[in-house]
Coordinates of C-alpha atoms and ligand atoms in Angstrom, one line a residue:
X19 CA 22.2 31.4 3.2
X20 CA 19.9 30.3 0.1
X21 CA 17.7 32.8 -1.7
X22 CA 14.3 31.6 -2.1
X23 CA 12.7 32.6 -5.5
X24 CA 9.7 31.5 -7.5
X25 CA 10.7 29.5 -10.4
X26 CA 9.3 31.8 -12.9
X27 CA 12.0 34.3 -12.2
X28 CA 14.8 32.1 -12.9
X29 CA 16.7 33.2 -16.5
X30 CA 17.6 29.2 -15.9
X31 CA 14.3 28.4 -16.6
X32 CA 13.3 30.8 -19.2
X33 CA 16.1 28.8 -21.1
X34 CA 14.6 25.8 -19.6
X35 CA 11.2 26.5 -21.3
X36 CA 12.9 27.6 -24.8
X37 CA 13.7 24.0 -25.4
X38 CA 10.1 22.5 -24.7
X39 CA 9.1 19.7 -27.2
X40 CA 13.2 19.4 -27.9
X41 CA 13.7 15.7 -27.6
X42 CA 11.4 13.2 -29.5
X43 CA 11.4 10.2 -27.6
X44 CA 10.2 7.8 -30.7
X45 CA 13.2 8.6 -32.3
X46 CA 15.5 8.8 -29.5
X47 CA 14.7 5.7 -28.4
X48 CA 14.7 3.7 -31.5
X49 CA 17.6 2.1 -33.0
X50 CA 21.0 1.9 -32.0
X51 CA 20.2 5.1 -30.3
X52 CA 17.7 3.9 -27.6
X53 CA 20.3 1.4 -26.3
X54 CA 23.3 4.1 -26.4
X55 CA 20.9 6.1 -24.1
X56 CA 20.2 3.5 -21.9
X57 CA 23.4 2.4 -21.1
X58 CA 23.9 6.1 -20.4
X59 CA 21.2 7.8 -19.4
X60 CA 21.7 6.0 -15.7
X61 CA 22.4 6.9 -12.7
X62 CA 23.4 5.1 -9.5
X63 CA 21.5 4.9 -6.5
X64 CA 21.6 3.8 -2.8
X65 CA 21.6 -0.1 -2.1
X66 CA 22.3 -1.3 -5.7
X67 CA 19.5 0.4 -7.0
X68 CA 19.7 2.3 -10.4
X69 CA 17.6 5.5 -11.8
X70 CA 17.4 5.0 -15.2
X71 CA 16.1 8.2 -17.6
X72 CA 16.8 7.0 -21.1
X73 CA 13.2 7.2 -21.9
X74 CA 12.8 10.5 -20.8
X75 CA 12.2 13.8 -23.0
X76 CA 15.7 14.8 -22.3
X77 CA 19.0 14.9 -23.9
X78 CA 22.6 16.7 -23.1
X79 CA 21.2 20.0 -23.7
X80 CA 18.3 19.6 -21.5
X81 CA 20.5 18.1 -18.8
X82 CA 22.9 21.1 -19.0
X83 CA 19.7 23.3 -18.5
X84 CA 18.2 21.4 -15.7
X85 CA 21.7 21.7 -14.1
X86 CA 21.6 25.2 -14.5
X87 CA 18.0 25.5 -12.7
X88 CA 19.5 23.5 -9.9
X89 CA 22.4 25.7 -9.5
X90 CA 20.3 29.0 -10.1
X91 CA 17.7 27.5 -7.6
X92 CA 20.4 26.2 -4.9
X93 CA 18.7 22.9 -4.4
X94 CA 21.5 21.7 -2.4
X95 CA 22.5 24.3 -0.6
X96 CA 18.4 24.7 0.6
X97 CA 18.8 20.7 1.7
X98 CA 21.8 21.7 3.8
X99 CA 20.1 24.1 5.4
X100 CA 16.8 21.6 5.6
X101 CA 19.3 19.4 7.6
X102 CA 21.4 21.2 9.4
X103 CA 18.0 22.6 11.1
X104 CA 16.8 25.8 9.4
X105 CA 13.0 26.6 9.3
X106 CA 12.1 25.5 6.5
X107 CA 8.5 24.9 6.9
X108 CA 7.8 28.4 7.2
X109 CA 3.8 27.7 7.5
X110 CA 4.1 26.7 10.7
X111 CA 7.3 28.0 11.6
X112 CA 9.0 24.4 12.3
X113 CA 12.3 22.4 11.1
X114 CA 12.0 19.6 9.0
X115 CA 14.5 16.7 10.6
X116 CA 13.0 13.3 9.2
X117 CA 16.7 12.8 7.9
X118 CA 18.0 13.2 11.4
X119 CA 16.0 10.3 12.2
X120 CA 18.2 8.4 9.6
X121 CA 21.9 9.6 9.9
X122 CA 23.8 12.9 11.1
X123 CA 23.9 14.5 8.0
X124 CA 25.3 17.5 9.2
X125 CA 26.0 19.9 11.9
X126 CA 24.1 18.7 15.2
X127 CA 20.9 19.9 15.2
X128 CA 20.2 21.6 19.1
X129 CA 16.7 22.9 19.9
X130 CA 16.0 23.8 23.4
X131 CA 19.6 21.8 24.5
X132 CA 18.3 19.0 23.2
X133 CA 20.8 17.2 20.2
X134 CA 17.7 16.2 18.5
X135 CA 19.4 13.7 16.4
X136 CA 20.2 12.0 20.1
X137 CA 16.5 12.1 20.8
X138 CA 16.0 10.3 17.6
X139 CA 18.3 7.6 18.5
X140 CA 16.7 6.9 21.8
X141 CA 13.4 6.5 21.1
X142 CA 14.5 3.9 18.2
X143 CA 16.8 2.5 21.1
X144 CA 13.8 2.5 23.3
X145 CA 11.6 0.8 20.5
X146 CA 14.5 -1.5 19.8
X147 CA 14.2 -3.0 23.3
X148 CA 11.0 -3.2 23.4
X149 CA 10.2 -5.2 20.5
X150 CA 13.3 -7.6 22.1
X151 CA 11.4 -8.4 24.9
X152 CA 8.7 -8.8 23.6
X153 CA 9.8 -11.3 21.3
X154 CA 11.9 -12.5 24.1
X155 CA 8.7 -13.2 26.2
X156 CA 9.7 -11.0 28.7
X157 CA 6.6 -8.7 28.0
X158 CA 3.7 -10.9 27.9
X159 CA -0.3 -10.4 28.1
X160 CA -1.8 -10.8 32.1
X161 CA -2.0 -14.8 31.4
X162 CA 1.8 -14.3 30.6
X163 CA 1.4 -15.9 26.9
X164 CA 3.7 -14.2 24.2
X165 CA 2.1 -11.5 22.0
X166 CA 1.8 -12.8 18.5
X167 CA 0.3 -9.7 16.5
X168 CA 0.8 -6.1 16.8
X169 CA -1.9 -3.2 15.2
X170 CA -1.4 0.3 13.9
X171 CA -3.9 2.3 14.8
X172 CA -3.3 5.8 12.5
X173 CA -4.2 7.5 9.5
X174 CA -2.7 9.5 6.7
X175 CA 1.6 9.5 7.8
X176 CA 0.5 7.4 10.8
X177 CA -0.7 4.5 8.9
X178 CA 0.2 4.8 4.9
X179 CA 4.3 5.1 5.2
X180 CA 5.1 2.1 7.5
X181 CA 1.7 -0.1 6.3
X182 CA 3.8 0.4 2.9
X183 CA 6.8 -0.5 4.5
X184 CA 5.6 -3.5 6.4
X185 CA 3.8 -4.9 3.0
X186 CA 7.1 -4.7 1.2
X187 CA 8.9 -6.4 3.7
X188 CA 6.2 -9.0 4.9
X189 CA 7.6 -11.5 2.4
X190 CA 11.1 -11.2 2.9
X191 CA 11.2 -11.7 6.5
X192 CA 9.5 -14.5 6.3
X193 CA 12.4 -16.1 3.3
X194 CA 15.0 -14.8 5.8
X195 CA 14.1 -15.9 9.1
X196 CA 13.1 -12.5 10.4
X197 CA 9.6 -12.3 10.5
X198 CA 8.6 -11.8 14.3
X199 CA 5.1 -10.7 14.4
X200 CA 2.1 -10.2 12.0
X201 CA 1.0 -6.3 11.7
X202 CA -2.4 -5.0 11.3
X203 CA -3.3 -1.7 10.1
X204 CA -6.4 0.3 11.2
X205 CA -6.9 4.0 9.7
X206 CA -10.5 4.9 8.5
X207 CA -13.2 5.8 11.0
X208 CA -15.7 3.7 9.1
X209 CA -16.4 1.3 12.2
X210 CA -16.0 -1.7 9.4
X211 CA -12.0 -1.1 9.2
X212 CA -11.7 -1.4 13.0
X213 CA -14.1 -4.3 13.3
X214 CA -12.6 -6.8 10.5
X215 CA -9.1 -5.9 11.8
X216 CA -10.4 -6.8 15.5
X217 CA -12.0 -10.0 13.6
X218 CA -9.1 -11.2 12.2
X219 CA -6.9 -11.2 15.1
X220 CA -6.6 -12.7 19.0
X221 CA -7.1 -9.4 20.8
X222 CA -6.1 -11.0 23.9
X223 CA -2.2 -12.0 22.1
X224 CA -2.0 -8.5 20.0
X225 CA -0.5 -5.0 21.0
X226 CA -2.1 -2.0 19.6
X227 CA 0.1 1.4 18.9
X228 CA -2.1 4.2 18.8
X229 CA -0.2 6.4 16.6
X230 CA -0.7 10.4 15.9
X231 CA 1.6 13.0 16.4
X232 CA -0.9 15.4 17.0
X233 CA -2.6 13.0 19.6
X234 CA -5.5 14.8 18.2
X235 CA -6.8 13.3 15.1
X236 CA -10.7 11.8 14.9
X237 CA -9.9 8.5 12.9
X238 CA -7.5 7.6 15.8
X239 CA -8.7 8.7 18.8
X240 CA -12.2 6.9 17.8
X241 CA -10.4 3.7 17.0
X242 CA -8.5 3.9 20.0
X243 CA -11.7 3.7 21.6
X244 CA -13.5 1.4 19.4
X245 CA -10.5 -1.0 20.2
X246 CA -10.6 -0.3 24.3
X247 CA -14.0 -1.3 24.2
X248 CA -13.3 -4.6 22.4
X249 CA -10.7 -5.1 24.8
X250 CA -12.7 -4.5 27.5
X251 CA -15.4 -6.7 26.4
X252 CA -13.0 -9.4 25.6
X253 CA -12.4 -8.7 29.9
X254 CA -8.8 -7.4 28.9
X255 CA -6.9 -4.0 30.9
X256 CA -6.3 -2.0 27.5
X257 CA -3.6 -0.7 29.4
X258 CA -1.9 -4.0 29.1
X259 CA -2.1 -3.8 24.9
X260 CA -2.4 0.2 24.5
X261 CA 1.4 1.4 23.5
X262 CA 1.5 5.1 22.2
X263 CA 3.5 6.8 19.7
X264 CA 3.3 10.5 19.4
X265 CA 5.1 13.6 19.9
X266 CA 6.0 14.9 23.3
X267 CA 3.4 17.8 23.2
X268 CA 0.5 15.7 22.6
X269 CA -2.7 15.4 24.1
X270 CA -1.9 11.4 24.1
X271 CA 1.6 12.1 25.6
X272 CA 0.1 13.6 28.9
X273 CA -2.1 10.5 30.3
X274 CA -0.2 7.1 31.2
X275 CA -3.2 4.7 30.2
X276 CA 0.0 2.8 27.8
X277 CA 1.8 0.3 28.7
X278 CA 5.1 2.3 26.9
X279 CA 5.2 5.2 24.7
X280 CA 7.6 6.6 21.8
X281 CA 8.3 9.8 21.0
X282 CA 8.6 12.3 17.8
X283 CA 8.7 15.8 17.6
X284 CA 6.8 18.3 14.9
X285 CA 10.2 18.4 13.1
X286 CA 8.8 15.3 11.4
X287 CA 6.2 16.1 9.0
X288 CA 3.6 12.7 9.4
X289 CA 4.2 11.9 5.9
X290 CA 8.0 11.4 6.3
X291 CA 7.8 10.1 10.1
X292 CA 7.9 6.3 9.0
X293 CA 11.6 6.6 9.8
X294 CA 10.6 8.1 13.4
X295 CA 8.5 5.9 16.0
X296 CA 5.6 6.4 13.6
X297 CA 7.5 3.3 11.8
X298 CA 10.2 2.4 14.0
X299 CA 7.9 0.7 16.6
X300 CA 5.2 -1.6 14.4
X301 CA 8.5 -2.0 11.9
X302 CA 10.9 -3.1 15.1
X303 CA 7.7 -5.2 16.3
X304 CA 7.2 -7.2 13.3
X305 CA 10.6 -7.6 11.9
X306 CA 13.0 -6.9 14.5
X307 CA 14.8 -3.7 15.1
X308 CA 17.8 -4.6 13.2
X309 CA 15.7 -4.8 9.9
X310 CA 14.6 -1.5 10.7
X311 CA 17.7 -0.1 11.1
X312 CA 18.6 -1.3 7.8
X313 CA 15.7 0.0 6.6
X314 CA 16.9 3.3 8.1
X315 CA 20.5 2.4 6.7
X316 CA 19.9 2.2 3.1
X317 CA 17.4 5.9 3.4
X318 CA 20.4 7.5 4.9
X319 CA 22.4 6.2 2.4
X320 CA 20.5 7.8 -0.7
X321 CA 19.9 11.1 1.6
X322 CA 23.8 11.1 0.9
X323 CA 23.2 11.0 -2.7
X324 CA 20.9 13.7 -2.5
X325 CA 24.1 16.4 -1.0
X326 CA 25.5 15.9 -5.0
X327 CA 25.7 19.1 -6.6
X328 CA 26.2 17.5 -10.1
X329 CA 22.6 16.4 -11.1
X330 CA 23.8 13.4 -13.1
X331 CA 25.4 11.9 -9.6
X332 CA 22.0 12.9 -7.7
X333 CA 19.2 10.7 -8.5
X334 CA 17.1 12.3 -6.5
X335 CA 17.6 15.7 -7.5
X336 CA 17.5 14.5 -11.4
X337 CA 14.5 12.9 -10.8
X338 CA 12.4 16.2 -9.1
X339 CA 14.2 18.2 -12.0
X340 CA 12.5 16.1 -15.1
X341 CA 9.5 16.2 -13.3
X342 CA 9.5 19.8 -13.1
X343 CA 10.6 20.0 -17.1
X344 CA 7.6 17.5 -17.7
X345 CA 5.5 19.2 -15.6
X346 CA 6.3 23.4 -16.2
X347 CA 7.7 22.9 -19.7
X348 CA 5.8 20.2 -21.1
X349 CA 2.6 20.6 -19.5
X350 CA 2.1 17.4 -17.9
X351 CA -0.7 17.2 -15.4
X352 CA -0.4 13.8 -14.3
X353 CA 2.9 11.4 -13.0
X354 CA 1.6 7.6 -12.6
X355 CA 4.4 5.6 -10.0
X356 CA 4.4 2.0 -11.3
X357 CA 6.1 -0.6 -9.1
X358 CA 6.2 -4.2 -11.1
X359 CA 6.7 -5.9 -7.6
X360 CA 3.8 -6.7 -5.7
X361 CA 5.4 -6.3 -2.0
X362 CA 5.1 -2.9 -3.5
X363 CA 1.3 -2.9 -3.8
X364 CA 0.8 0.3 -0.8
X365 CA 3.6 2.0 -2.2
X366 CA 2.1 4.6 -4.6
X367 CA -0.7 5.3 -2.2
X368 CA 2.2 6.4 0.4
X369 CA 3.8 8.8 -2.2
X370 CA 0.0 9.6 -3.2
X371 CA 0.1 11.6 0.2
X372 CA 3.7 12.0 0.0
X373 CA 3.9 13.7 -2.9
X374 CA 0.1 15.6 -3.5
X375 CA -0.1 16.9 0.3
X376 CA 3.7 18.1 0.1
X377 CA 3.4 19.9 -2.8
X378 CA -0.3 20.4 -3.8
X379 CA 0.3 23.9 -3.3
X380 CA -1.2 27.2 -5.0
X381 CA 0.9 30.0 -2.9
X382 CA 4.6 30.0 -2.3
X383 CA 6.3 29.8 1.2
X384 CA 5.9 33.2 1.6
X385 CA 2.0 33.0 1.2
X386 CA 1.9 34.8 -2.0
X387 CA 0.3 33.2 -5.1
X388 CA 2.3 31.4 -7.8
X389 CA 2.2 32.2 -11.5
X390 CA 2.7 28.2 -12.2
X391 CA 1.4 24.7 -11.9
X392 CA 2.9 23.0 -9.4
X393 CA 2.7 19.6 -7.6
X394 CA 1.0 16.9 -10.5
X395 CA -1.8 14.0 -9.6
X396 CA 0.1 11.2 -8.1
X397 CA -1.6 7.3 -8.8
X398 CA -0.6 4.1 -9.5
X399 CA -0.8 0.4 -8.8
X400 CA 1.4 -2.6 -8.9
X401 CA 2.6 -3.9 -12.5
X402 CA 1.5 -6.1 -14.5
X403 CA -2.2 -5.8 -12.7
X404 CA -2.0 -1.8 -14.0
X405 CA -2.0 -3.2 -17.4
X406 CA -5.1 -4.9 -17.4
X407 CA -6.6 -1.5 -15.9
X408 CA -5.6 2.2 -17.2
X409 CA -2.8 1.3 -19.2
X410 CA -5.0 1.6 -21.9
X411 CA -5.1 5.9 -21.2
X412 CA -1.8 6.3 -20.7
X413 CA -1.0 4.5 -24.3
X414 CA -3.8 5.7 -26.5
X415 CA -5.3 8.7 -24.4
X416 CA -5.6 12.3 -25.1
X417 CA -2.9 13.2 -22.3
X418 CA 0.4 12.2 -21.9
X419 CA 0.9 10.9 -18.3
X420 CA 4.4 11.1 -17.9
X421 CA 5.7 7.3 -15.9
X422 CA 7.7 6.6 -13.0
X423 CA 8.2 2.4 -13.3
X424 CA 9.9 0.1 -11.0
X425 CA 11.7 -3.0 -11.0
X426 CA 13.8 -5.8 -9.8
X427 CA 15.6 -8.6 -11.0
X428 CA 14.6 -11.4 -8.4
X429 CA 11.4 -11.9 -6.3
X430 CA 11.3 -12.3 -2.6
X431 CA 10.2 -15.3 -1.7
X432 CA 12.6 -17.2 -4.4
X433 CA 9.8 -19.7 -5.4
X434 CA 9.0 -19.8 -9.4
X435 CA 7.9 -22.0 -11.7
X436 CA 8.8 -22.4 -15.5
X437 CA 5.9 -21.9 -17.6
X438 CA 5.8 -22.1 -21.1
X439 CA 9.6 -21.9 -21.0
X440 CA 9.9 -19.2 -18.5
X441 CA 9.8 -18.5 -15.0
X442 CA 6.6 -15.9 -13.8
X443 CA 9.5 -13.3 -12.2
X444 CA 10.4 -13.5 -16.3
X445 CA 7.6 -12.8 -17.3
X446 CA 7.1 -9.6 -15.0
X447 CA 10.5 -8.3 -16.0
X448 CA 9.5 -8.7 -19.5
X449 CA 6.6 -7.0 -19.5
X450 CA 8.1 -3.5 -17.5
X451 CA 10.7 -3.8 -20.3
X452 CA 8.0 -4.1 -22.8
X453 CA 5.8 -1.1 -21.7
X454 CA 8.6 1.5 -21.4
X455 CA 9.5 0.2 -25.0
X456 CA 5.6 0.3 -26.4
X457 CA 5.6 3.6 -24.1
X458 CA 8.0 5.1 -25.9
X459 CA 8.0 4.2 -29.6
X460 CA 4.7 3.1 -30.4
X461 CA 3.4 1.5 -33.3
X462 CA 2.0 2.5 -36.4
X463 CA -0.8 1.2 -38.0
X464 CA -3.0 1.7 -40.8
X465 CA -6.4 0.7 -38.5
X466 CA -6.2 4.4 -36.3
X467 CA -7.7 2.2 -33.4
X468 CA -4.3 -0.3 -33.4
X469 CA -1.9 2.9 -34.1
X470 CA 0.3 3.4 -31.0
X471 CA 1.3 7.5 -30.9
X472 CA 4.3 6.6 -28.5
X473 CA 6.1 9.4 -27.3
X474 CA 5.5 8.9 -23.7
X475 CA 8.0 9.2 -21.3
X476 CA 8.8 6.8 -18.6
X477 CA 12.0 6.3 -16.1
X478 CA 12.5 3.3 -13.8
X479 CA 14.2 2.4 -10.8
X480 CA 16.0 -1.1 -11.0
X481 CA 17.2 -3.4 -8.3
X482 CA 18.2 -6.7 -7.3
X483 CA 15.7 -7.1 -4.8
X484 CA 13.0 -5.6 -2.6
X485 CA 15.6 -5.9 0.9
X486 CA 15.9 -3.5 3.9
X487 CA 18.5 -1.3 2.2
X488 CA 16.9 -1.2 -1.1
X489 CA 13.6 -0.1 0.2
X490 CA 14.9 2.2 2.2
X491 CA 16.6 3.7 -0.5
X492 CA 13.6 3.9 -2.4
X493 CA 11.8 5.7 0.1
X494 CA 13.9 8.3 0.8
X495 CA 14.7 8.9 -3.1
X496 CA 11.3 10.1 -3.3
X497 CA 10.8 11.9 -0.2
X498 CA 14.1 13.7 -1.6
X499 CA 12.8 14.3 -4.7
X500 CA 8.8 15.9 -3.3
X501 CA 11.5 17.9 -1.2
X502 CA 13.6 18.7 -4.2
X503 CA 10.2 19.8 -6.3
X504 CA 9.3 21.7 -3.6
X505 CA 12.4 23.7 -3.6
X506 CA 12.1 24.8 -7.7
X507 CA 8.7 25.5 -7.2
X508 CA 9.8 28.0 -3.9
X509 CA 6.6 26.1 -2.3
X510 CA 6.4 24.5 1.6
X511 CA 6.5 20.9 1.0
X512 CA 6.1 20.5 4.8
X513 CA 2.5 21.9 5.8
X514 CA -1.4 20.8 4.6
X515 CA -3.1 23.5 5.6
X516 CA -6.1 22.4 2.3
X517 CA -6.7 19.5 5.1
X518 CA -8.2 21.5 7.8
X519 CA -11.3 22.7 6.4
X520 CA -12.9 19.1 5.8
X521 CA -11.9 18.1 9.3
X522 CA -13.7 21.8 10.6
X523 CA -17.1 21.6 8.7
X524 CA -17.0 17.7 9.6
X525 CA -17.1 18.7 13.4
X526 CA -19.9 21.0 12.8
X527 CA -21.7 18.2 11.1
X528 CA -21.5 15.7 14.0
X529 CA -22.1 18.9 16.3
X530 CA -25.7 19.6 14.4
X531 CA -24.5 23.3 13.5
X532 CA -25.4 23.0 9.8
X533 CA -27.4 25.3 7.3
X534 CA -27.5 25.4 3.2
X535 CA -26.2 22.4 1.5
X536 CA -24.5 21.1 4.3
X537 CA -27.1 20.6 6.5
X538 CA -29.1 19.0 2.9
X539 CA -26.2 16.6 2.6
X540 CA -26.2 15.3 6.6
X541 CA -29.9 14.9 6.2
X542 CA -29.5 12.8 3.2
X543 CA -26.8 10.8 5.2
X544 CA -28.9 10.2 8.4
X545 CA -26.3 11.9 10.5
Ligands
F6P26 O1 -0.3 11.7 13.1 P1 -1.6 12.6 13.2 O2 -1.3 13.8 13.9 O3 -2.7 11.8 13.7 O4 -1.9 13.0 11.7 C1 -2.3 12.1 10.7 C2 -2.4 12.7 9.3 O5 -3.3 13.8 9.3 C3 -2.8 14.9 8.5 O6 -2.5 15.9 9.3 C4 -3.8 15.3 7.4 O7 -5.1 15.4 8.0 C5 -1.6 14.3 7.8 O8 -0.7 15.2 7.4 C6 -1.1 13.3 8.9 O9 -0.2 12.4 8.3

């Protein structure tokens, strides 16, 4: 068994924090030097993808350290334990299985006699042939016509995750012949969201998944009912559109107004349920199940990774470790996640939730307060369109904003023009390469508004290709990593508790139970 301890009782990282401002990236990474380290400062990840770290504030000795810290802090050992079915979100007393969902990674998991990892498998079997005959035209609207678009109806894990997904993969399924239906996303309650989804589509040809684990949650219940009633007006039987996914125990798992419903379990936190039904359904719907199962392939395939006990082999682990250095030593408050690939446009606003309600987190699993910053801000935005935005702070701002870029080789779609003697994908790989370069080393000037400090560090993630496998991969390095974090920092990366009281003084808004400010703020509203 694992011993849980805060990080600021490790003698690991006391040592870790006596070599703060060690490695001086300008130098580092100029010269012969900078090339040495990228060629070696690289480590392999799932489905050709590679974590490279050579502009990082890190050298040997900091490595040996941060392998230290892991050992000290048993970060593999707690991920065995995480998959082989311990309670580790100790909040609310719960497992965490989302990489059940992928692969056995492990022992069988058995709650209750039920091999959850079985239970898994059939709802994705269940999804799976679904989405087959419905692309079949074997499940068909009342005037039998095939159903041509399918809409999430979720919000925070039930919508971000697999709206990410399905944005990264909208593209390539279409270049590869696998693109069955078009998805449509609806999350916020503002009745706008609902009504230019329900604009842009043929409600009588389009399923709807209302998806919650909870079964309980505002945004989607009201949306359900915002899109019965346009179903209804439209003289449709909802129940002939309405599929649910949702955990067992749910308030939407006890009616039958669907036409089929998939199931979860609270082992899957909602921000890392896109490889439950959450995803499994709209992803199996629009792309076919087997992309999802690749999808699922190349996650399980990084979890793998993630068992390394040498940190140079683990991307995932190396990854959480930096951030940690940047974050506890250095003093970082901020990590910016900068994808130069535009299928990847949703992507940091999944790990915004990912990684900020995972492990924005002021006591440690045992309830007691920490001593020590934990979980940074989380933004970001697509390369190059980031440049023309806040790249501006990050290169000549008062903080350092430590950078997680990136990249591929080849776009998706495989159509490029050559402009100006190169092609645009060129250009984009150009520029990544630029930044960490202009990032790093800076520029001096003698005009103090053109002088470029440099000094900031940045990693990327390179790959072929946004595919299946690859993206898959990407996901799960990440969720891996947020797990990984939470581990050093002895926090639960698997509860979001700081969300409940919002939702709570909200209800007494709409219930007129307001005094003080509160009730000054709904009156300024009109509610
Ligand atoms: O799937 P549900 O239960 O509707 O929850 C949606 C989201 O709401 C939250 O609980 C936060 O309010 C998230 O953690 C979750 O992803």
């Amino acid at each position: 068994m694992a011993t849980w301890k805060n990080l600021d009782t490790l003698a690991s990282f006391d040592k870790l924090a006596e070599l703060k401002g060690r490695v001086n990236i300008v130098e580092a990474m100029s010269g012969e030097n900078g090339a040495k380290r990228v060629a070696e400062y690289n480590t392999p990840m799932a489905a050709g993808l590679n974590y490279n770290y050579a502009a990082k504030e890190v050298d040997d000795t900091v490595l040996d350290a941060l392998a230290d810290l892991a050992e000290e802090q048993q970060l593999v050992e707690k991920y065995e334990e995480l998959y082989n079915g311990a309670i580790i979100n100790t909040g609310e007393g719960r497992r965490v299985l989302h990489h059940l969902a992928r692969r056995q990674q492990g022992d069988p998991v058995i709650v209750d006699g039920v091999d959850k990892r079985k239970f898994y498998v059939s709802q994705q079997e269940k999804a799976a042939e679904f989405a087959k005959k419905v692309h079949a035209g074997e499940i068909t609207n009342a005037a039998g016509e095939k159903f041509t678009t399918v809409v999430q109806i979720g919000i925070g894990g039930s919508d971000l995750g697999p709206r990410a997904l399905y944005i990264a993969l909208e593209n390539w399924a279409k270049a590869n012949d696998t693109f069955k239906m078009e998805a449509k996303f609806i999350s916020n309650v503002d009745p706008d969201d609902a009504a230019a989804v329900l604009n842009s589509i043929d409600v009588s040809r389009s399923l709807f998944i209302v998806v919650s684990k909870s079964g309980t949650t505002l945004e989607t219940l009201t949306n359900e009912a915002f899109v019965k009633d346009a179903l209804v007006k439209a003289g449709l039987d909802p129940k002939n559109h309405m599929l649910a996914a949702t955990s067992e125990t749910s308030p939407l798992a006890q009616g039958d107004d669907y036409l089929e419903s998939f199931f979860m379990d609270d082992f899957i936190g909602g921000r890392y349920s896109s490889s439950s039904v959450v995803g499994g359904v709209v992803l199996s719907l629009a792309f076919g199940p087997d992309v999802y199962a690749r999808i699922l392939n190349g996650a399980a395939d990084e979890d793998e990774l993630a068992k390394n006990k040498d940190i140079r082999k683990n991307p995932d682990m190396l990854d959480a470790l930096i951030g940690v250095y940047e974050r506890n030593v250095q003093g970082y408050p901020t990590t910016a996640v900068l994808p130069y690939s535009q299928a990847l446009n949703r992507f940091p606003a999944h790990l915004q939730q990912c990684d900020m309600e995972s492990n924005g987190k002021s006591v440690n699993r045992d309830g007691e307060p920490v001593n020590y910053v934990t979980g940074p801000i989380i933004f970001g935005e697509p390369g190059t369109n980031g440049q023309h935005s806040f790249y501006q702070l990050l290169h000549q701002g008062t903080d350092i904003v430590p950078l997680q870029f990136v990249g591929y080789r080849k776009n998706q779609l495989g159509v490029d023009v050559e402009i100006q003697g190169t092609t645009s994908q060129q250009k984009l790989c150009a520029n990544v390469a630029a930044q960490i370069i202009a990032f790093a080393c800076g520029k001096d000037d003698e005009n103090p508004n053109k002088r470029f400090a440099g000094g900031r560090p940045s990693s990327i993630i390179i790959g072929d290709q946004v595919t299946p496998e690859s993206l898959g991969a990407l996901l799960a390095h990440f969720e891996n990593k947020i797990m990984f974090q939470g581990f050093l920092w002895n926090v639960n990366s698997f509860d979001q508790e700081g969300v409940q009281l919002g939702k709570v003084l909200a209800t007494r808004v709409l219930a007129h139970d307001t005094d003080g400010a509160l009730k000054a703020f709904s009156d300024l509203l009109d509610i």
